[in-house]
PDB file of C-alpha atoms and ligand atoms in Angstrom:
ATOM      1  CA  MET A  27      24.644 -15.926  27.384  1.00 47.00           C
ATOM      2  CA  PRO A  28      23.112 -12.845  29.057  1.00 53.00           C
ATOM      3  CA  ASP A  29      19.496 -13.288  29.917  1.00 61.00           C
ATOM      4  CA  LEU A  30      16.394 -11.341  30.821  1.00 60.00           C
ATOM      5  CA  ASP A  31      14.887 -14.249  32.704  1.00 67.00           C
ATOM      6  CA  ILE A  32      15.738 -13.595  36.330  1.00 62.00           C
ATOM      7  CA  ASP A  33      15.639 -17.327  37.065  1.00 63.00           C
ATOM      8  CA  THR A  34      18.480 -18.003  34.618  1.00 70.00           C
ATOM      9  CA  LYS A  35      21.872 -18.160  36.333  1.00 75.00           C
ATOM     10  CA  TYR A  36      25.368 -18.786  35.019  1.00 79.00           C
ATOM     11  CA  HIS A  37      28.478 -20.142  36.593  1.00 81.00           C
ATOM     12  CA  ASN A  38      31.372 -17.675  36.524  1.00 81.00           C
ATOM     13  CA  GLN A  39      34.548 -19.758  36.318  1.00 81.00           C
ATOM     14  CA  THR A  40      36.786 -16.904  37.500  1.00 83.00           C
ATOM     15  CA  THR A  41      34.906 -16.079  40.686  1.00 83.00           C
ATOM     16  CA  ASN A  42      33.511 -19.591  41.057  1.00 83.00           C
ATOM     17  CA  LYS A  43      30.099 -18.074  41.832  1.00 84.00           C
ATOM     18  CA  LEU A  44      26.654 -18.192  40.283  1.00 85.00           C
ATOM     19  CA  GLU A  45      25.677 -14.986  38.541  1.00 86.00           C
ATOM     20  CA  TRP A  46      22.944 -13.395  36.463  1.00 87.00           C
ATOM     21  CA  ARG A  47      23.861 -11.272  33.462  1.00 85.00           C
ATOM     22  CA  CYS A  48      21.589  -8.614  31.985  1.00 85.00           C
ATOM     23  CA  LYS A  49      20.488  -9.003  28.380  1.00 81.00           C
ATOM     24  CA  TYR A  50      20.349  -5.219  27.803  1.00 82.00           C
ATOM     25  CA  CYS A  51      23.594  -3.974  29.378  1.00 84.00           C
ATOM     26  CA  PRO A  52      26.874  -5.344  30.776  1.00 84.00           C
ATOM     27  CA  LYS A  53      25.507  -5.452  34.344  1.00 86.00           C
ATOM     28  CA  LYS A  54      26.060  -8.686  36.347  1.00 85.00           C
ATOM     29  CA  TYR A  55      24.780  -9.719  39.749  1.00 86.00           C
ATOM     30  CA  THR A  56      26.121 -12.464  41.963  1.00 84.00           C
ATOM     31  CA  VAL A  57      23.175 -14.645  42.820  1.00 80.00           C
ATOM     32  CA  ASN A  58      22.784 -15.215  46.533  1.00 76.00           C
ATOM     33  CA  GLY A  59      19.216 -16.434  46.753  1.00 71.00           C
ATOM     34  CA  GLY A  60      17.148 -13.262  46.186  1.00 77.00           C
ATOM     35  CA  THR A  61      16.071 -11.620  42.938  1.00 80.00           C
ATOM     36  CA  ARG A  62      15.180  -8.201  44.363  1.00 84.00           C
ATOM     37  CA  CYS A  63      18.267  -6.426  42.904  1.00 85.00           C
ATOM     38  CA  ILE A  64      17.752  -8.029  39.494  1.00 86.00           C
ATOM     39  CA  LYS A  65      14.080  -7.017  39.369  1.00 85.00           C
ATOM     40  CA  ALA A  66      14.956  -3.474  40.450  1.00 87.00           C
ATOM     41  CA  HIS A  67      17.706  -3.253  37.821  1.00 88.00           C
ATOM     42  CA  LEU A  68      15.376  -4.398  35.018  1.00 85.00           C
ATOM     43  CA  LYS A  69      12.619  -2.053  36.169  1.00 85.00           C
ATOM     44  CA  TYR A  70      14.654   1.138  36.656  1.00 86.00           C
ATOM     45  CA  SER A  71      17.336   0.702  34.018  1.00 87.00           C
ATOM     46  CA  HIS A  72      15.244  -0.859  31.232  1.00 83.00           C
ATOM     47  CA  GLU A  73      11.600  -0.347  32.247  1.00 80.00           C
ATOM     48  CA  VAL A  74      11.112  -4.113  32.138  1.00 79.00           C
ATOM     49  CA  THR A  75       8.647  -5.377  34.686  1.00 76.00           C
ATOM     50  CA  GLU A  76       7.770  -8.930  35.522  1.00 71.00           C
ATOM     51  CA  LEU A  77       4.223  -9.582  34.350  1.00 71.00           C
ATOM     52  CA  SER A  78       2.322 -12.806  33.957  1.00 68.00           C
ATOM     53  CA  PRO A  79       1.822 -13.808  30.285  1.00 72.00           C
ATOM     54  CA  ARG A  80      -1.843 -12.911  30.688  1.00 75.00           C
ATOM     55  CA  ALA A  81      -1.122  -9.460  32.129  1.00 75.00           C
ATOM     56  CA  GLU A  82       1.495  -8.913  29.427  1.00 79.00           C
ATOM     57  CA  LYS A  83      -1.073  -9.719  26.716  1.00 82.00           C
ATOM     58  CA  ALA A  84      -3.639  -7.403  28.374  1.00 82.00           C
ATOM     59  CA  GLN A  85      -1.055  -4.631  28.479  1.00 82.00           C
ATOM     60  CA  LYS A  86      -0.170  -5.158  24.785  1.00 85.00           C
ATOM     61  CA  ARG A  87      -3.849  -5.098  23.864  1.00 86.00           C
ATOM     62  CA  GLN A  88      -4.415  -1.868  25.774  1.00 87.00           C
ATOM     63  CA  ARG A  89      -1.404  -0.349  24.011  1.00 88.00           C
ATOM     64  CA  SER A  90      -2.777  -1.335  20.583  1.00 88.00           C
ATOM     65  CA  ILE A  91      -6.123   0.274  21.426  1.00 87.00           C
ATOM     66  CA  GLU A  92      -4.393   3.453  22.602  1.00 88.00           C
ATOM     67  CA  GLU A  93      -2.306   3.531  19.400  1.00 88.00           C
ATOM     68  CA  ALA A  94      -5.482   3.060  17.343  1.00 87.00           C
ATOM     69  CA  MET A  95      -7.088   5.962  19.238  1.00 86.00           C
ATOM     70  CA  VAL A  96      -4.094   8.185  18.453  1.00 87.00           C
ATOM     71  CA  ALA A  97      -3.961   7.050  14.798  1.00 85.00           C
ATOM     72  CA  GLY A  98      -7.747   7.510  14.476  1.00 83.00           C
ATOM     73  CA  THR A  99      -7.769  11.007  16.018  1.00 80.00           C
ATOM     74  CA  GLY A 100      -4.812  12.004  13.847  1.00 78.00           C
ATOM     75  CA  ASN A 101      -6.691  10.921  10.730  1.00 76.00           C
ATOM     76  CA  PRO A 102     -10.384  11.673  11.340  1.00 78.00           C
ATOM     77  CA  GLN A 103     -12.795  10.874   8.520  1.00 76.00           C
ATOM     78  CA  LYS A 104     -16.014  12.573   7.488  1.00 71.00           C
ATOM     79  CA  ARG A 105     -18.683  10.003   8.193  1.00 68.00           C
ATOM     80  CA  ARG A 106     -22.220   9.605   7.070  1.00 59.00           C
ATOM     81  CA  PHE A 107     -24.891  10.630   9.558  1.00 50.00           C
ATOM     82  CA  PHE A 108     -25.733   7.049  10.594  1.00 52.00           C
ATOM     83  CA  ASP A 109     -22.012   6.135  11.059  1.00 61.00           C
ATOM     84  CA  VAL A 110     -21.703   8.692  13.856  1.00 61.00           C
ATOM     85  CA  ILE A 111     -22.675   7.706  17.381  1.00 64.00           C
ATOM     86  CA  ASP A 112     -25.749   9.633  18.493  1.00 65.00           C
ATOM     87  CA  ASN A 113     -25.039   9.627  22.223  1.00 64.00           C
ATOM     88  CA  ASP A 114     -28.190  11.690  22.953  1.00 66.00           C
ATOM     89  CA  ASN A 115     -30.375   8.791  21.933  1.00 63.00           C
ATOM     90  CA  LEU A 116     -28.455   6.033  23.764  1.00 63.00           C
ATOM     91  CA  SER A 117     -29.428   4.870  27.247  1.00 62.00           C
ATOM     92  CA  THR A 118     -25.687   4.564  28.105  1.00 61.00           C
ATOM     93  CA  PRO A 119     -23.437   7.006  26.195  1.00 62.00           C
ATOM     94  CA  SER A 120     -20.912   5.130  24.040  1.00 69.00           C
ATOM     95  CA  THR A 121     -17.173   5.711  24.341  1.00 77.00           C
ATOM     96  CA  LEU A 122     -16.500   4.125  20.938  1.00 86.00           C
ATOM     97  CA  ASN A 123     -14.489   6.248  18.558  1.00 88.00           C
ATOM     98  CA  PRO A 124     -15.432   5.450  14.910  1.00 90.00           C
ATOM     99  CA  ASP A 125     -11.917   6.364  13.675  1.00 91.00           C
ATOM    100  CA  ALA A 126     -10.193   4.066  16.190  1.00 92.00           C
ATOM    101  CA  LEU A 127     -12.700   1.301  15.324  1.00 94.00           C
ATOM    102  CA  GLU A 128     -11.690   1.609  11.674  1.00 94.00           C
ATOM    103  CA  VAL A 129      -7.982   1.357  12.563  1.00 94.00           C
ATOM    104  CA  LEU A 130      -8.552  -1.705  14.779  1.00 95.00           C
ATOM    105  CA  TYR A 131     -10.804  -3.473  12.256  1.00 97.00           C
ATOM    106  CA  VAL A 132      -8.286  -2.940   9.435  1.00 96.00           C
ATOM    107  CA  ASN A 133      -5.472  -4.247  11.729  1.00 95.00           C
ATOM    108  CA  MET A 134      -7.523  -7.390  12.390  1.00 96.00           C
ATOM    109  CA  VAL A 135      -8.309  -8.008   8.690  1.00 97.00           C
ATOM    110  CA  ALA A 136      -4.628  -7.535   7.756  1.00 94.00           C
ATOM    111  CA  SER A 137      -3.036  -9.557  10.562  1.00 93.00           C
ATOM    112  CA  CYS A 138      -5.510 -12.463  10.375  1.00 95.00           C
ATOM    113  CA  ASN A 139      -5.613 -12.473   6.561  1.00 93.00           C
ATOM    114  CA  LEU A 140      -9.389 -12.187   6.630  1.00 96.00           C
ATOM    115  CA  PRO A 141     -11.451 -11.789   3.469  1.00 97.00           C
ATOM    116  CA  LEU A 142     -13.049  -8.374   2.921  1.00 96.00           C
ATOM    117  CA  ARG A 143     -16.438 -10.078   2.958  1.00 97.00           C
ATOM    118  CA  PHE A 144     -15.873 -11.205   6.568  1.00 97.00           C
ATOM    119  CA  VAL A 145     -17.764  -8.078   7.617  1.00 96.00           C
ATOM    120  CA  GLN A 146     -20.865  -9.559   5.941  1.00 96.00           C
ATOM    121  CA  CYS A 147     -20.654 -12.825   7.907  1.00 96.00           C
ATOM    122  CA  GLU A 148     -23.923 -13.011   9.833  1.00 96.00           C
ATOM    123  CA  ALA A 149     -22.478 -15.030  12.750  1.00 97.00           C
ATOM    124  CA  PHE A 150     -19.740 -12.424  13.212  1.00 97.00           C
ATOM    125  CA  ARG A 151     -22.262  -9.580  13.122  1.00 96.00           C
ATOM    126  CA  GLU A 152     -24.488 -11.326  15.662  1.00 96.00           C
ATOM    127  CA  PHE A 153     -21.448 -11.817  17.925  1.00 97.00           C
ATOM    128  CA  ILE A 154     -20.500  -8.084  17.696  1.00 95.00           C
ATOM    129  CA  GLU A 155     -24.138  -7.061  18.133  1.00 95.00           C
ATOM    130  CA  TYR A 156     -24.213  -9.116  21.355  1.00 95.00           C
ATOM    131  CA  LEU A 157     -20.946  -7.499  22.616  1.00 93.00           C
ATOM    132  CA  ASN A 158     -21.847  -3.966  21.622  1.00 92.00           C
ATOM    133  CA  PRO A 159     -24.773  -2.886  19.407  1.00 91.00           C
ATOM    134  CA  THR A 160     -23.184   0.508  18.731  1.00 90.00           C
ATOM    135  CA  GLY A 161     -20.011  -1.205  17.560  1.00 91.00           C
ATOM    136  CA  ASN A 162     -22.052  -3.302  15.198  1.00 93.00           C
ATOM    137  CA  ALA A 163     -23.860  -0.199  13.886  1.00 91.00           C
ATOM    138  CA  LEU A 164     -20.489   1.444  13.167  1.00 91.00           C
ATOM    139  CA  LEU A 165     -19.178  -1.511  11.122  1.00 94.00           C
ATOM    140  CA  PRO A 166     -19.928  -1.209   7.395  1.00 94.00           C
ATOM    141  CA  GLU A 167     -22.421  -3.607   5.805  1.00 94.00           C
ATOM    142  CA  SER A 168     -20.502  -3.884   2.564  1.00 95.00           C
ATOM    143  CA  HIS A 169     -17.070  -5.339   1.732  1.00 96.00           C
ATOM    144  CA  THR A 170     -16.322  -2.495  -0.689  1.00 96.00           C
ATOM    145  CA  LYS A 171     -16.356  -0.093   2.246  1.00 96.00           C
ATOM    146  CA  ILE A 172     -13.798  -2.316   4.005  1.00 97.00           C
ATOM    147  CA  GLN A 173     -11.597  -2.093   0.910  1.00 97.00           C
ATOM    148  CA  GLU A 174     -11.889   1.683   1.136  1.00 96.00           C
ATOM    149  CA  TRP A 175     -10.896   1.528   4.843  1.00 96.00           C
ATOM    150  CA  LEU A 176      -7.899  -0.690   4.055  1.00 96.00           C
ATOM    151  CA  ILE A 177      -6.553   1.620   1.342  1.00 96.00           C
ATOM    152  CA  ARG A 178      -7.116   4.655   3.571  1.00 94.00           C
ATOM    153  CA  GLN A 179      -5.250   3.077   6.520  1.00 94.00           C
ATOM    154  CA  PHE A 180      -2.447   1.881   4.225  1.00 93.00           C
ATOM    155  CA  GLN A 181      -1.991   5.435   2.914  1.00 93.00           C
ATOM    156  CA  ALA A 182      -2.070   6.897   6.431  1.00 92.00           C
ATOM    157  CA  GLY A 183       0.540   4.346   7.585  1.00 91.00           C
ATOM    158  CA  LYS A 184       2.734   5.038   4.562  1.00 94.00           C
ATOM    159  CA  GLU A 185       2.530   8.779   5.178  1.00 93.00           C
ATOM    160  CA  GLN A 186       3.557   8.185   8.799  1.00 91.00           C
ATOM    161  CA  THR A 187       6.595   6.114   7.653  1.00 92.00           C
ATOM    162  CA  LYS A 188       7.582   8.855   5.196  1.00 94.00           C
ATOM    163  CA  GLN A 189       7.492  11.461   7.951  1.00 92.00           C
ATOM    164  CA  LEU A 190       9.481   9.194  10.263  1.00 90.00           C
ATOM    165  CA  LEU A 191      12.173   8.652   7.617  1.00 92.00           C
ATOM    166  CA  GLN A 192      12.473  12.406   7.106  1.00 91.00           C
ATOM    167  CA  LEU A 193      13.674  12.663  10.717  1.00 89.00           C
ATOM    168  CA  VAL A 194      16.507  10.171  10.173  1.00 90.00           C
ATOM    169  CA  ARG A 195      19.785  12.089  10.224  1.00 85.00           C
ATOM    170  CA  ILE A 196      22.215   9.401   9.120  1.00 87.00           C
ATOM    171  CA  ALA A 197      22.022   6.889   6.250  1.00 93.00           C
ATOM    172  CA  ILE A 198      19.006   4.722   5.561  1.00 95.00           C
ATOM    173  CA  HIS A 199      20.066   1.223   4.466  1.00 96.00           C
ATOM    174  CA  LEU A 200      17.864  -1.103   2.423  1.00 96.00           C
ATOM    175  CA  SER A 201      17.562  -4.832   2.244  1.00 96.00           C
ATOM    176  CA  LEU A 202      15.881  -6.306  -0.816  1.00 95.00           C
ATOM    177  CA  ASP A 203      14.578  -9.752  -1.588  1.00 92.00           C
ATOM    178  CA  MET A 204      12.531 -11.380  -4.323  1.00 91.00           C
ATOM    179  CA  TRP A 205      10.053 -14.143  -3.535  1.00 89.00           C
ATOM    180  CA  THR A 206       6.952 -15.741  -4.975  1.00 90.00           C
ATOM    181  CA  SER A 207       3.662 -15.378  -3.158  1.00 89.00           C
ATOM    182  CA  THR A 208       1.306 -18.328  -2.705  1.00 89.00           C
ATOM    183  CA  ASN A 209      -0.837 -16.929  -5.528  1.00 90.00           C
ATOM    184  CA  HIS A 210       2.258 -17.003  -7.820  1.00 92.00           C
ATOM    185  CA  LEU A 211       3.085 -13.286  -7.910  1.00 93.00           C
ATOM    186  CA  ALA A 212       6.734 -12.237  -8.113  1.00 93.00           C
ATOM    187  CA  ILE A 213       7.203  -9.855  -5.207  1.00 95.00           C
ATOM    188  CA  LEU A 214      10.119  -7.563  -4.417  1.00 95.00           C
ATOM    189  CA  GLY A 215      10.265  -6.740  -0.705  1.00 96.00           C
ATOM    190  CA  ILE A 216      12.110  -3.589   0.332  1.00 97.00           C
ATOM    191  CA  ILE A 217      12.949  -2.972   3.992  1.00 97.00           C
ATOM    192  CA  ALA A 218      14.625   0.119   5.450  1.00 97.00           C
ATOM    193  CA  HIS A 219      17.089  -0.071   8.379  1.00 96.00           C
ATOM    194  CA  TYR A 220      18.098   3.078  10.241  1.00 95.00           C
ATOM    195  CA  ILE A 221      18.998   4.582  13.576  1.00 91.00           C
ATOM    196  CA  SER A 222      16.134   6.510  15.118  1.00 85.00           C
ATOM    197  CA  GLU A 223      16.347   9.912  16.800  1.00 81.00           C
ATOM    198  CA  GLU A 224      16.525   8.058  20.132  1.00 80.00           C
ATOM    199  CA  GLY A 225      19.578   6.175  18.870  1.00 83.00           C
ATOM    200  CA  THR A 226      17.998   2.730  18.495  1.00 85.00           C
ATOM    201  CA  LEU A 227      18.171   0.449  15.460  1.00 90.00           C
ATOM    202  CA  GLN A 228      14.834   0.388  13.625  1.00 92.00           C
ATOM    203  CA  GLU A 229      13.502  -1.310  10.560  1.00 93.00           C
ATOM    204  CA  CYS A 230      10.327  -0.855   8.543  1.00 93.00           C
ATOM    205  CA  LEU A 231       8.792  -2.332   5.425  1.00 95.00           C
ATOM    206  CA  LEU A 232       8.760   0.243   2.630  1.00 96.00           C
ATOM    207  CA  ALA A 233       7.184  -1.742  -0.194  1.00 95.00           C
ATOM    208  CA  MET A 234       6.180  -5.095  -1.574  1.00 94.00           C
ATOM    209  CA  LYS A 235       6.188  -4.496  -5.305  1.00 95.00           C
ATOM    210  CA  VAL A 236       4.618  -6.944  -7.711  1.00 96.00           C
ATOM    211  CA  VAL A 237       7.296  -7.316 -10.413  1.00 94.00           C
ATOM    212  CA  ASN A 238       6.046  -7.486 -14.001  1.00 93.00           C
ATOM    213  CA  GLY A 239       8.283  -8.712 -16.787  1.00 89.00           C
ATOM    214  CA  ARG A 240      11.673 -10.412 -16.500  1.00 88.00           C
ATOM    215  CA  HIS A 241      13.626 -10.365 -13.254  1.00 87.00           C
ATOM    216  CA  THR A 242      16.644  -8.652 -14.744  1.00 89.00           C
ATOM    217  CA  GLY A 243      18.619  -6.163 -12.721  1.00 88.00           C
ATOM    218  CA  GLU A 244      17.535  -3.433 -15.115  1.00 89.00           C
ATOM    219  CA  ASN A 245      13.870  -4.184 -14.557  1.00 92.00           C
ATOM    220  CA  LEU A 246      14.188  -4.610 -10.774  1.00 92.00           C
ATOM    221  CA  SER A 247      16.206  -1.389 -10.344  1.00 92.00           C
ATOM    222  CA  GLN A 248      13.259   0.635 -11.706  1.00 93.00           C
ATOM    223  CA  TYR A 249      11.097  -0.584  -8.830  1.00 94.00           C
ATOM    224  CA  VAL A 250      13.772   0.208  -6.255  1.00 94.00           C
ATOM    225  CA  LEU A 251      14.346   3.687  -7.690  1.00 93.00           C
ATOM    226  CA  GLN A 252      10.615   4.365  -7.615  1.00 94.00           C
ATOM    227  CA  VAL A 253      10.459   3.464  -3.899  1.00 95.00           C
ATOM    228  CA  ILE A 254      13.577   5.542  -3.034  1.00 94.00           C
ATOM    229  CA  GLN A 255      12.036   8.550  -4.766  1.00 92.00           C
ATOM    230  CA  ASP A 256       8.584   7.947  -3.312  1.00 94.00           C
ATOM    231  CA  TYR A 257       9.959   7.986   0.273  1.00 94.00           C
ATOM    232  CA  GLY A 258      12.254  10.956  -0.450  1.00 91.00           C
ATOM    233  CA  ILE A 259      15.415   9.160   0.802  1.00 92.00           C
ATOM    234  CA  THR A 260      17.613   9.618  -2.307  1.00 89.00           C
ATOM    235  CA  SER A 261      20.237  11.746  -0.575  1.00 88.00           C
ATOM    236  CA  ARG A 262      20.482   9.509   2.500  1.00 90.00           C
ATOM    237  CA  LEU A 263      20.635   6.077   0.923  1.00 92.00           C
ATOM    238  CA  GLY A 264      23.254   3.926   2.619  1.00 93.00           C
ATOM    239  CA  TYR A 265      24.094   0.294   1.930  1.00 94.00           C
ATOM    240  CA  LEU A 266      21.980  -2.239   0.080  1.00 94.00           C
ATOM    241  CA  GLN A 267      21.843  -5.806   1.325  1.00 94.00           C
ATOM    242  CA  MET A 268      20.596  -8.697  -0.829  1.00 92.00           C
ATOM    243  CA  ASP A 269      21.485 -12.246  -1.798  1.00 90.00           C
ATOM    244  CA  ASN A 270      24.188 -13.041  -4.366  1.00 87.00           C
ATOM    245  CA  ALA A 271      21.917 -13.784  -7.359  1.00 85.00           C
ATOM    246  CA  SER A 272      23.693 -12.472 -10.491  1.00 85.00           C
ATOM    247  CA  ASN A 273      20.817 -10.145 -11.431  1.00 87.00           C
ATOM    248  CA  ASN A 274      21.439  -8.282  -8.167  1.00 89.00           C
ATOM    249  CA  ASP A 275      24.884  -7.227  -9.471  1.00 89.00           C
ATOM    250  CA  SER A 276      23.357  -5.607 -12.535  1.00 90.00           C
ATOM    251  CA  LEU A 277      20.577  -4.159 -10.320  1.00 90.00           C
ATOM    252  CA  ILE A 278      23.246  -2.295  -8.297  1.00 91.00           C
ATOM    253  CA  ARG A 279      24.999  -1.082 -11.496  1.00 91.00           C
ATOM    254  CA  VAL A 280      21.793   0.278 -13.018  1.00 90.00           C
ATOM    255  CA  LEU A 281      20.641   1.664  -9.694  1.00 90.00           C
ATOM    256  CA  SER A 282      23.858   3.626  -9.176  1.00 89.00           C
ATOM    257  CA  VAL A 283      23.475   5.243 -12.583  1.00 89.00           C
ATOM    258  CA  GLY A 284      19.829   6.093 -11.830  1.00 86.00           C
ATOM    259  CA  MET A 285      20.803   7.441  -8.403  1.00 85.00           C
ATOM    260  CA  SER A 286      23.477   9.711  -9.921  1.00 85.00           C
ATOM    261  CA  PHE A 287      20.836  11.272 -12.163  1.00 82.00           C
ATOM    262  CA  LEU A 288      18.427  11.675  -9.282  1.00 80.00           C
ATOM    263  CA  LEU A 289      21.060  13.312  -7.038  1.00 81.00           C
ATOM    264  CA  LEU A 290      22.167  15.583  -9.886  1.00 82.00           C
ATOM    265  CA  PHE A 291      18.556  16.659 -10.358  1.00 81.00           C
ATOM    266  CA  LEU A 292      18.060  17.042  -6.559  1.00 77.00           C
ATOM    267  CA  TYR A 293      21.068  19.300  -6.041  1.00 78.00           C
ATOM    268  CA  SER A 294      20.658  21.354  -9.202  1.00 79.00           C
ATOM    269  CA  SER A 295      16.987  22.230  -8.509  1.00 70.00           C
TER     270      SER A 295
HETATM  271 ZN1   ZN B   6      20.837  -4.109  32.375  1.00 75.53          ZN
END
């Protein structure tokens, strides 16, 4: 199997030599002790550099912060007077950006499954105060404000996905699956798969709909139609991929009827 690990070598039975095969392209190198050529190939052809796990993590962290800065600047919020850093009154001017801080805090709450009230945890606040008093001052005191932040970031992310999907020239394919959450909610997950402008295969989560009522194809198709319309991808819908539960057959039947109406409406208006 081709590998990215430069220390992984394979025995080529035809040439009777050890070789290294690239994971990203058909390139092969006969291994004769050194790894210079392999490293150069990975760096210049695929921008893959050899970093220690620690350096890789640091780089990933830095990238997340930069992305949060971009997302924050692209979606600035009006803040109350005391939520804005007053650099004139600080002994060392702060470089903290309140909008990026909001993006990063929401990311943390979502990826670590933290309760909204975590922001009110005294030990956490003391820890942040110790690291950076301005950062602590910028964090809300109330969990309802965190809920507001979460909804705002969700909407900003959704808007970004919508804009991204508008750029897709070819079909957008969907995969659907039903599952039950740990708190016993029936959830329909909808994921889009498409080829980006750069020509790479991409996927993104479009929705996780809580399904009310029976799990019939008729009922489920309404949720799917809603998402297709919401993201404005009616005219570019490609294949649908799902498991072979019988209600999925009727889902497709009802969906195709609904789609015909939508397309008719789209092209006649
Ligand atoms: Zn390669």
